Amino acid sequence: MTDLPPDLPRLRTLETWLAYTLDEVRAAIAAAEQREAERQRGIDRRPPAPDWLLEVGLNRDSPPVQVHVGGCWDAGKRTRGIDRGEALRALAGGVKACGVCRPDSELGYLDG
């Protein structure tokens, strides 16, 4: 048993409404696919995470605080990416190595 109306005018009205609704659903699907494609493009174009991080002090005149391995969960918000050589120079210059990620061990740096 169907719940559709038996007469032609109401069936045509229902058909028109369903076509309109289907167009709206297809437009919403296209918009969602566009957002997903843009999100994926952003992920693909994201620069790689730095291998080493230098945590800097509260202001630009204060010395660096710590050296971290890139991606360390304990790195503060005031970090910048550095290369291996700069990380080694910072450690040799007396900047503390993070006790969590141990960049000195990762770099093969032996103190003293």
mmCIF file of N, CA and C in Angstrom:
data_model
loop_
_atom_site.group_PDB
_atom_site.id
_atom_site.type_symbol
_atom_site.label_atom_id
_atom_site.label_comp_id
_atom_site.label_asym_id
_atom_site.label_seq_id
_atom_site.Cartn_x
_atom_site.Cartn_y
_atom_site.Cartn_z
ATOM 1 N N MET A 1 0.845 -1.168 0.000
ATOM 2 C CA MET A 1 0.000 0.000 0.000
ATOM 3 C C MET A 1 0.896 1.238 0.000
ATOM 4 N N THR A 2 0.585 2.202 -0.827
ATOM 5 C CA THR A 2 1.357 3.424 -0.949
ATOM 6 C C THR A 2 0.615 4.594 -0.316
ATOM 7 N N ASP A 3 1.385 5.575 0.152
ATOM 8 C CA ASP A 3 0.781 6.765 0.748
ATOM 9 C C ASP A 3 0.704 7.915 -0.248
ATOM 10 N N LEU A 4 0.936 7.645 -1.507
ATOM 11 C CA LEU A 4 0.885 8.681 -2.527
ATOM 12 C C LEU A 4 -0.555 9.038 -2.858
ATOM 13 N N PRO A 5 -0.793 10.310 -3.206
ATOM 14 C CA PRO A 5 -2.156 10.690 -3.574
ATOM 15 C C PRO A 5 -2.551 10.035 -4.900
ATOM 16 N N PRO A 6 -3.837 9.759 -5.113
ATOM 17 C CA PRO A 6 -4.278 9.066 -6.320
ATOM 18 C C PRO A 6 -4.463 9.977 -7.530
ATOM 19 N N ASP A 7 -4.604 11.291 -7.316
ATOM 20 C CA ASP A 7 -4.939 12.161 -8.450
ATOM 21 C C ASP A 7 -3.682 12.795 -9.050
ATOM 22 N N LEU A 8 -3.777 13.074 -10.356
ATOM 23 C CA LEU A 8 -2.655 13.602 -11.134
ATOM 24 C C LEU A 8 -2.149 14.964 -10.652
ATOM 25 N N PRO A 9 -2.976 15.939 -10.342
ATOM 26 C CA PRO A 9 -2.441 17.251 -9.917
ATOM 27 C C PRO A 9 -1.572 17.167 -8.663
ATOM 28 N N ARG A 10 -2.010 16.397 -7.700
ATOM 29 C CA ARG A 10 -1.193 16.275 -6.478
ATOM 30 C C ARG A 10 0.074 15.466 -6.733
ATOM 31 N N LEU A 11 0.014 14.470 -7.590
ATOM 32 C CA LEU A 11 1.220 13.719 -7.952
ATOM 33 C C LEU A 11 2.234 14.618 -8.657
ATOM 34 N N ARG A 12 1.758 15.494 -9.567
ATOM 35 C CA ARG A 12 2.657 16.429 -10.267
ATOM 36 C C ARG A 12 3.276 17.415 -9.277
ATOM 37 N N THR A 13 2.480 17.883 -8.321
ATOM 38 C CA THR A 13 2.998 18.795 -7.287
ATOM 39 C C THR A 13 4.086 18.094 -6.468
ATOM 40 N N LEU A 14 3.822 16.869 -6.101
ATOM 41 C CA LEU A 14 4.802 16.087 -5.345
ATOM 42 C C LEU A 14 6.073 15.869 -6.162
ATOM 43 N N GLU A 15 5.909 15.575 -7.431
ATOM 44 C CA GLU A 15 7.061 15.381 -8.323
ATOM 45 C C GLU A 15 7.897 16.666 -8.393
ATOM 46 N N THR A 16 7.244 17.808 -8.526
ATOM 47 C CA THR A 16 7.956 19.090 -8.587
ATOM 48 C C THR A 16 8.718 19.342 -7.288
ATOM 49 N N TRP A 17 8.064 19.103 -6.164
ATOM 50 C CA TRP A 17 8.709 19.309 -4.874
ATOM 51 C C TRP A 17 9.913 18.373 -4.695
ATOM 52 N N LEU A 18 9.748 17.118 -5.071
ATOM 53 C CA LEU A 18 10.849 16.159 -4.962
ATOM 54 C C LEU A 18 12.015 16.542 -5.865
ATOM 55 N N ALA A 19 11.737 17.010 -7.073
ATOM 56 C CA ALA A 19 12.806 17.443 -7.983
ATOM 57 C C ALA A 19 13.549 18.633 -7.389
ATOM 58 N N TYR A 20 12.791 19.582 -6.830
ATOM 59 C CA TYR A 20 13.405 20.753 -6.194
ATOM 60 C C TYR A 20 14.268 20.322 -5.011
ATOM 61 N N THR A 21 13.755 19.450 -4.176
ATOM 62 C CA THR A 21 14.495 18.967 -3.016
ATOM 63 C C THR A 21 15.741 18.198 -3.442
ATOM 64 N N LEU A 22 15.619 17.390 -4.488
ATOM 65 C CA LEU A 22 16.768 16.644 -4.989
ATOM 66 C C LEU A 22 17.857 17.593 -5.485
ATOM 67 N N ASP A 23 17.465 18.669 -6.148
ATOM 68 C CA ASP A 23 18.439 19.672 -6.598
ATOM 69 C C ASP A 23 19.159 20.313 -5.409
ATOM 70 N N GLU A 24 18.405 20.602 -4.344
ATOM 71 C CA GLU A 24 19.022 21.173 -3.142
ATOM 72 C C GLU A 24 20.005 20.198 -2.499
ATOM 73 N N VAL A 25 19.630 18.934 -2.452
ATOM 74 C CA VAL A 25 20.510 17.914 -1.871
ATOM 75 C C VAL A 25 21.781 17.784 -2.718
ATOM 76 N N ARG A 26 21.637 17.773 -4.028
ATOM 77 C CA ARG A 26 22.811 17.676 -4.905
ATOM 78 C C ARG A 26 23.719 18.890 -4.755
ATOM 79 N N ALA A 27 23.125 20.079 -4.588
ATOM 80 C CA ALA A 27 23.927 21.285 -4.375
ATOM 81 C C ALA A 27 24.671 21.203 -3.042
ATOM 82 N N ALA A 28 24.011 20.688 -2.018
ATOM 83 C CA ALA A 28 24.655 20.534 -0.712
ATOM 84 C C ALA A 28 25.790 19.509 -0.787
ATOM 85 N N ILE A 29 25.587 18.439 -1.533
ATOM 86 C CA ILE A 29 26.640 17.437 -1.722
ATOM 87 C C ILE A 29 27.827 18.050 -2.456
ATOM 88 N N ALA A 30 27.569 18.827 -3.502
ATOM 89 C CA ALA A 30 28.650 19.470 -4.256
ATOM 90 C C ALA A 30 29.432 20.429 -3.366
ATOM 91 N N ALA A 31 28.729 21.183 -2.514
ATOM 92 C CA ALA A 31 29.405 22.115 -1.599
ATOM 93 C C ALA A 31 30.250 21.345 -0.581
ATOM 94 N N ALA A 32 29.735 20.246 -0.068
ATOM 95 C CA ALA A 32 30.493 19.436 0.890
ATOM 96 C C ALA A 32 31.721 18.818 0.228
ATOM 97 N N GLU A 33 31.581 18.358 -1.009
ATOM 98 C CA GLU A 33 32.734 17.807 -1.734
ATOM 99 C C GLU A 33 33.781 18.884 -1.985
ATOM 100 N N GLN A 34 33.339 20.105 -2.290
ATOM 101 C CA GLN A 34 34.266 21.230 -2.503
ATOM 102 C C GLN A 34 35.032 21.541 -1.220
ATOM 103 N N ARG A 35 34.324 21.586 -0.080
ATOM 104 C CA ARG A 35 34.985 21.849 1.202
ATOM 105 C C ARG A 35 36.004 20.762 1.520
ATOM 106 N N GLU A 36 35.627 19.526 1.288
ATOM 107 C CA GLU A 36 36.540 18.411 1.562
ATOM 108 C C GLU A 36 37.765 18.472 0.662
ATOM 109 N N ALA A 37 37.579 18.813 -0.616
ATOM 110 C CA ALA A 37 38.709 18.926 -1.537
ATOM 111 C C ALA A 37 39.640 20.061 -1.109
ATOM 112 N N GLU A 38 39.066 21.184 -0.682
ATOM 113 C CA GLU A 38 39.888 22.305 -0.204
ATOM 114 C C GLU A 38 40.638 21.934 1.066
ATOM 115 N N ARG A 39 39.972 21.221 1.967
ATOM 116 C CA ARG A 39 40.630 20.779 3.209
ATOM 117 C C ARG A 39 41.800 19.850 2.892
ATOM 118 N N GLN A 40 41.570 18.913 1.975
ATOM 119 C CA GLN A 40 42.628 17.976 1.601
ATOM 120 C C GLN A 40 43.772 18.696 0.904
ATOM 121 N N ARG A 41 43.455 19.680 0.050
ATOM 122 C CA ARG A 41 44.496 20.469 -0.603
ATOM 123 C C ARG A 41 45.349 21.206 0.426
ATOM 124 N N GLY A 42 44.691 21.743 1.450
ATOM 125 C CA GLY A 42 45.416 22.424 2.522
ATOM 126 C C GLY A 42 46.344 21.478 3.265
ATOM 127 N N ILE A 43 45.882 20.269 3.518
ATOM 128 C CA ILE A 43 46.718 19.269 4.190
ATOM 129 C C ILE A 43 47.907 18.896 3.308
ATOM 130 N N ASP A 44 47.646 18.705 2.017
ATOM 131 C CA ASP A 44 48.715 18.308 1.098
ATOM 132 C C ASP A 44 49.759 19.402 0.928
ATOM 133 N N ARG A 45 49.342 20.669 1.002
ATOM 134 C CA ARG A 45 50.261 21.788 0.785
ATOM 135 C C ARG A 45 50.904 22.306 2.060
ATOM 136 N N ARG A 46 50.529 21.743 3.197
ATOM 137 C CA ARG A 46 51.096 22.177 4.472
ATOM 138 C C ARG A 46 52.598 21.887 4.478
ATOM 139 N N PRO A 47 53.392 22.864 4.892
ATOM 140 C CA PRO A 47 54.832 22.612 4.935
ATOM 141 C C PRO A 47 55.150 21.537 5.979
ATOM 142 N N PRO A 48 56.219 20.801 5.772
ATOM 143 C CA PRO A 48 56.557 19.759 6.744
ATOM 144 C C PRO A 48 56.952 20.372 8.088
ATOM 145 N N ALA A 49 56.703 19.632 9.124
ATOM 146 C CA ALA A 49 57.084 20.100 10.463
ATOM 147 C C ALA A 49 58.604 20.160 10.552
ATOM 148 N N PRO A 50 59.140 21.153 11.262
ATOM 149 C CA PRO A 50 60.591 21.238 11.390
ATOM 150 C C PRO A 50 61.131 20.067 12.212
ATOM 151 N N ASP A 51 62.369 19.704 11.935
ATOM 152 C CA ASP A 51 62.989 18.609 12.679
ATOM 153 C C ASP A 51 63.366 19.027 14.095
ATOM 154 N N TRP A 52 63.665 20.308 14.274
ATOM 155 C CA TRP A 52 64.119 20.815 15.570
ATOM 156 C C TRP A 52 63.412 22.136 15.860
ATOM 157 N N LEU A 53 63.171 22.399 17.131
ATOM 158 C CA LEU A 53 62.511 23.632 17.549
ATOM 159 C C LEU A 53 63.373 24.351 18.573
ATOM 160 N N LEU A 54 63.387 25.670 18.486
ATOM 161 C CA LEU A 54 64.062 26.492 19.477
ATOM 162 C C LEU A 54 62.987 27.280 20.199
ATOM 163 N N GLU A 55 62.866 27.048 21.500
ATOM 164 C CA GLU A 55 61.896 27.781 22.303
ATOM 165 C C GLU A 55 62.558 29.059 22.769
ATOM 166 N N VAL A 56 61.965 30.185 22.420
ATOM 167 C CA VAL A 56 62.559 31.480 22.748
ATOM 168 C C VAL A 56 61.932 32.041 24.010
ATOM 169 N N GLY A 57 62.589 33.067 24.568
ATOM 170 C CA GLY A 57 62.123 33.692 25.806
ATOM 171 C C GLY A 57 60.903 34.563 25.591
ATOM 172 N N LEU A 58 60.522 35.261 26.661
ATOM 173 C CA LEU A 58 59.314 36.080 26.630
ATOM 174 C C LEU A 58 59.419 37.298 25.727
ATOM 175 N N ASN A 59 60.596 37.841 25.561
ATOM 176 C CA ASN A 59 60.740 38.978 24.661
ATOM 177 C C ASN A 59 61.924 38.740 23.738
ATOM 178 N N ARG A 60 62.099 39.617 22.787
ATOM 179 C CA ARG A 60 63.124 39.372 21.769
ATOM 180 C C ARG A 60 64.544 39.520 22.288
ATOM 181 N N ASP A 61 64.719 40.160 23.444
ATOM 182 C CA ASP A 61 66.057 40.336 24.001
ATOM 183 C C ASP A 61 66.481 39.201 24.921
ATOM 184 N N SER A 62 65.536 38.364 25.338
ATOM 185 C CA SER A 62 65.888 37.271 26.248
ATOM 186 C C SER A 62 66.486 36.111 25.465
ATOM 187 N N PRO A 63 67.378 35.356 26.095
ATOM 188 C CA PRO A 63 68.017 34.233 25.394
ATOM 189 C C PRO A 63 67.040 33.079 25.177
ATOM 190 N N PRO A 64 67.376 32.183 24.256
ATOM 191 C CA PRO A 64 66.522 30.994 24.038
ATOM 192 C C PRO A 64 66.416 30.169 25.309
ATOM 193 N N VAL A 65 65.307 29.472 25.445
ATOM 194 C CA VAL A 65 65.033 28.714 26.661
ATOM 195 C C VAL A 65 65.423 27.246 26.506
ATOM 196 N N GLN A 66 64.943 26.598 25.437
ATOM 197 C CA GLN A 66 65.179 25.162 25.256
ATOM 198 C C GLN A 66 65.229 24.804 23.787
ATOM 199 N N VAL A 67 65.887 23.681 23.520
ATOM 200 C CA VAL A 67 65.874 23.065 22.196
ATOM 201 C C VAL A 67 64.978 21.835 22.300
ATOM 202 N N HIS A 68 64.121 21.636 21.292
ATOM 203 C CA HIS A 68 63.192 20.498 21.270
ATOM 204 C C HIS A 68 63.328 19.745 19.950
ATOM 205 N N VAL A 69 62.974 18.479 19.977
ATOM 206 C CA VAL A 69 62.782 17.719 18.739
ATOM 207 C C VAL A 69 61.472 18.206 18.136
ATOM 208 N N GLY A 70 61.410 18.353 16.819
ATOM 209 C CA GLY A 70 60.174 18.794 16.168
ATOM 210 C C GLY A 70 59.011 17.906 16.557
ATOM 211 N N GLY A 71 57.889 18.518 16.902
ATOM 212 C CA GLY A 71 56.716 17.763 17.302
ATOM 213 C C GLY A 71 56.663 17.416 18.771
ATOM 214 N N CYS A 72 57.602 17.917 19.559
ATOM 215 C CA CYS A 72 57.597 17.635 21.008
ATOM 216 C C CYS A 72 56.321 18.200 21.624
ATOM 217 N N TRP A 73 55.645 17.408 22.414
ATOM 218 C CA TRP A 73 54.395 17.847 23.032
ATOM 219 C C TRP A 73 54.642 18.876 24.119
ATOM 220 N N ASP A 74 55.865 18.970 24.614
ATOM 221 C CA ASP A 74 56.175 19.875 25.715
ATOM 222 C C ASP A 74 56.736 21.215 25.240
ATOM 223 N N ALA A 75 56.857 21.391 23.936
ATOM 224 C CA ALA A 75 57.366 22.663 23.413
ATOM 225 C C ALA A 75 56.344 23.758 23.690
ATOM 226 N N GLY A 76 56.823 24.910 24.120
ATOM 227 C CA GLY A 76 55.932 26.031 24.404
ATOM 228 C C GLY A 76 55.391 26.643 23.122
ATOM 229 N N LYS A 77 54.624 27.704 23.275
ATOM 230 C CA LYS A 77 54.023 28.376 22.124
ATOM 231 C C LYS A 77 55.025 29.260 21.396
ATOM 232 N N ARG A 78 56.075 29.669 22.084
ATOM 233 C CA ARG A 78 57.051 30.579 21.481
ATOM 234 C C ARG A 78 58.219 29.773 20.911
ATOM 235 N N THR A 79 57.967 29.042 19.849
ATOM 236 C CA THR A 79 59.016 28.239 19.226
ATOM 237 C C THR A 79 59.153 28.623 17.767
ATOM 238 N N ARG A 80 60.316 28.322 17.225
ATOM 239 C CA ARG A 80 60.540 28.484 15.793
ATOM 240 C C ARG A 80 61.351 27.293 15.314
ATOM 241 N N GLY A 81 61.127 26.918 14.081
ATOM 242 C CA GLY A 81 61.836 25.781 13.512
ATOM 243 C C GLY A 81 63.283 26.149 13.206
ATOM 244 N N ILE A 82 64.171 25.221 13.486
ATOM 245 C CA ILE A 82 65.595 25.414 13.198
ATOM 246 C C ILE A 82 66.137 24.156 12.539
ATOM 247 N N ASP A 83 67.310 24.290 11.908
ATOM 248 C CA ASP A 83 67.925 23.118 11.284
ATOM 249 C C ASP A 83 68.860 22.433 12.278
ATOM 250 N N ARG A 84 69.398 21.318 11.868
ATOM 251 C CA ARG A 84 70.256 20.503 12.736
ATOM 252 C C ARG A 84 71.474 21.284 13.231
ATOM 253 N N GLY A 85 72.109 22.014 12.340
ATOM 254 C CA GLY A 85 73.292 22.773 12.720
ATOM 255 C C GLY A 85 72.992 23.828 13.763
ATOM 256 N N GLU A 86 71.888 24.535 13.585
ATOM 257 C CA GLU A 86 71.514 25.558 14.550
ATOM 258 C C GLU A 86 71.149 24.931 15.895
ATOM 259 N N ALA A 87 70.532 23.763 15.878
ATOM 260 C CA ALA A 87 70.203 23.066 17.120
ATOM 261 C C ALA A 87 71.482 22.665 17.855
ATOM 262 N N LEU A 88 72.454 22.157 17.123
ATOM 263 C CA LEU A 88 73.736 21.788 17.746
ATOM 264 C C LEU A 88 74.451 23.015 18.298
ATOM 265 N N ARG A 89 74.441 24.115 17.546
ATOM 266 C CA ARG A 89 75.087 25.351 18.025
ATOM 267 C C ARG A 89 74.394 25.879 19.280
ATOM 268 N N ALA A 90 73.066 25.787 19.323
ATOM 269 C CA ALA A 90 72.335 26.252 20.500
ATOM 270 C C ALA A 90 72.692 25.418 21.722
ATOM 271 N N LEU A 91 72.739 24.099 21.560
ATOM 272 C CA LEU A 91 73.112 23.235 22.682
ATOM 273 C C LEU A 91 74.542 23.514 23.131
ATOM 274 N N ALA A 92 75.454 23.686 22.172
ATOM 275 C CA ALA A 92 76.848 23.988 22.507
ATOM 276 C C ALA A 92 76.962 25.355 23.168
ATOM 277 N N GLY A 93 76.054 26.266 22.841
ATOM 278 C CA GLY A 93 76.059 27.600 23.428
ATOM 279 C C GLY A 93 75.399 27.670 24.792
ATOM 280 N N GLY A 94 74.966 26.558 25.326
ATOM 281 C CA GLY A 94 74.413 26.523 26.676
ATOM 282 C C GLY A 94 72.906 26.514 26.768
ATOM 283 N N VAL A 95 72.210 26.440 25.645
ATOM 284 C CA VAL A 95 70.740 26.364 25.700
ATOM 285 C C VAL A 95 70.364 24.970 26.192
ATOM 286 N N LYS A 96 69.447 24.926 27.118
ATOM 287 C CA LYS A 96 69.027 23.679 27.743
ATOM 288 C C LYS A 96 68.315 22.768 26.732
ATOM 289 N N ALA A 97 68.575 21.469 26.817
ATOM 290 C CA ALA A 97 67.863 20.475 26.013
ATOM 291 C C ALA A 97 66.594 20.076 26.757
ATOM 292 N N CYS A 98 65.507 19.950 26.044
ATOM 293 C CA CYS A 98 64.241 19.533 26.646
ATOM 294 C C CYS A 98 64.425 18.164 27.301
ATOM 295 N N GLY A 99 63.929 18.052 28.527
ATOM 296 C CA GLY A 99 64.052 16.791 29.246
ATOM 297 C C GLY A 99 63.049 15.740 28.802
ATOM 298 N N VAL A 100 62.062 16.137 28.023
ATOM 299 C CA VAL A 100 61.028 15.204 27.572
ATOM 300 C C VAL A 100 61.448 14.532 26.266
ATOM 301 N N CYS A 101 61.793 15.341 25.269
ATOM 302 C CA CYS A 101 62.077 14.777 23.942
ATOM 303 C C CYS A 101 63.564 14.511 23.719
ATOM 304 N N ARG A 102 64.408 15.002 24.583
ATOM 305 C CA ARG A 102 65.870 14.747 24.573
ATOM 306 C C ARG A 102 66.506 14.992 23.200
ATOM 307 N N PRO A 103 66.511 16.244 22.725
ATOM 308 C CA PRO A 103 67.119 16.521 21.429
ATOM 309 C C PRO A 103 68.620 16.287 21.418
ATOM 310 N N ASP A 104 69.274 16.409 22.584
ATOM 311 C CA ASP A 104 70.709 16.157 22.644
ATOM 312 C C ASP A 104 71.012 14.701 22.285
ATOM 313 N N SER A 105 70.188 13.769 22.764
ATOM 314 C CA SER A 105 70.382 12.358 22.423
ATOM 315 C C SER A 105 70.095 12.116 20.942
ATOM 316 N N GLU A 106 69.009 12.735 20.437
ATOM 317 C CA GLU A 106 68.644 12.575 19.026
ATOM 318 C C GLU A 106 69.733 13.125 18.109
ATOM 319 N N LEU A 107 70.354 14.212 18.534
ATOM 320 C CA LEU A 107 71.406 14.845 17.722
ATOM 321 C C LEU A 107 72.770 14.171 17.904
ATOM 322 N N GLY A 108 72.879 13.324 18.901
ATOM 323 C CA GLY A 108 74.173 12.711 19.189
ATOM 324 C C GLY A 108 75.128 13.707 19.843
ATOM 325 N N TYR A 109 74.585 14.705 20.528
ATOM 326 C CA TYR A 109 75.392 15.732 21.174
ATOM 327 C C TYR A 109 75.807 15.245 22.553
ATOM 328 N N LEU A 110 77.114 15.229 22.781
ATOM 329 C CA LEU A 110 77.664 14.849 24.081
ATOM 330 C C LEU A 110 78.164 16.115 24.770
ATOM 331 N N ASP A 111 77.577 16.455 25.894
ATOM 332 C CA ASP A 111 77.932 17.672 26.618
ATOM 333 C C ASP A 111 79.342 17.543 27.188
ATOM 334 N N GLY A 112 80.136 18.567 26.924
ATOM 335 C CA GLY A 112 81.466 18.653 27.498
ATOM 336 C C GLY A 112 82.445 17.907 26.702
#
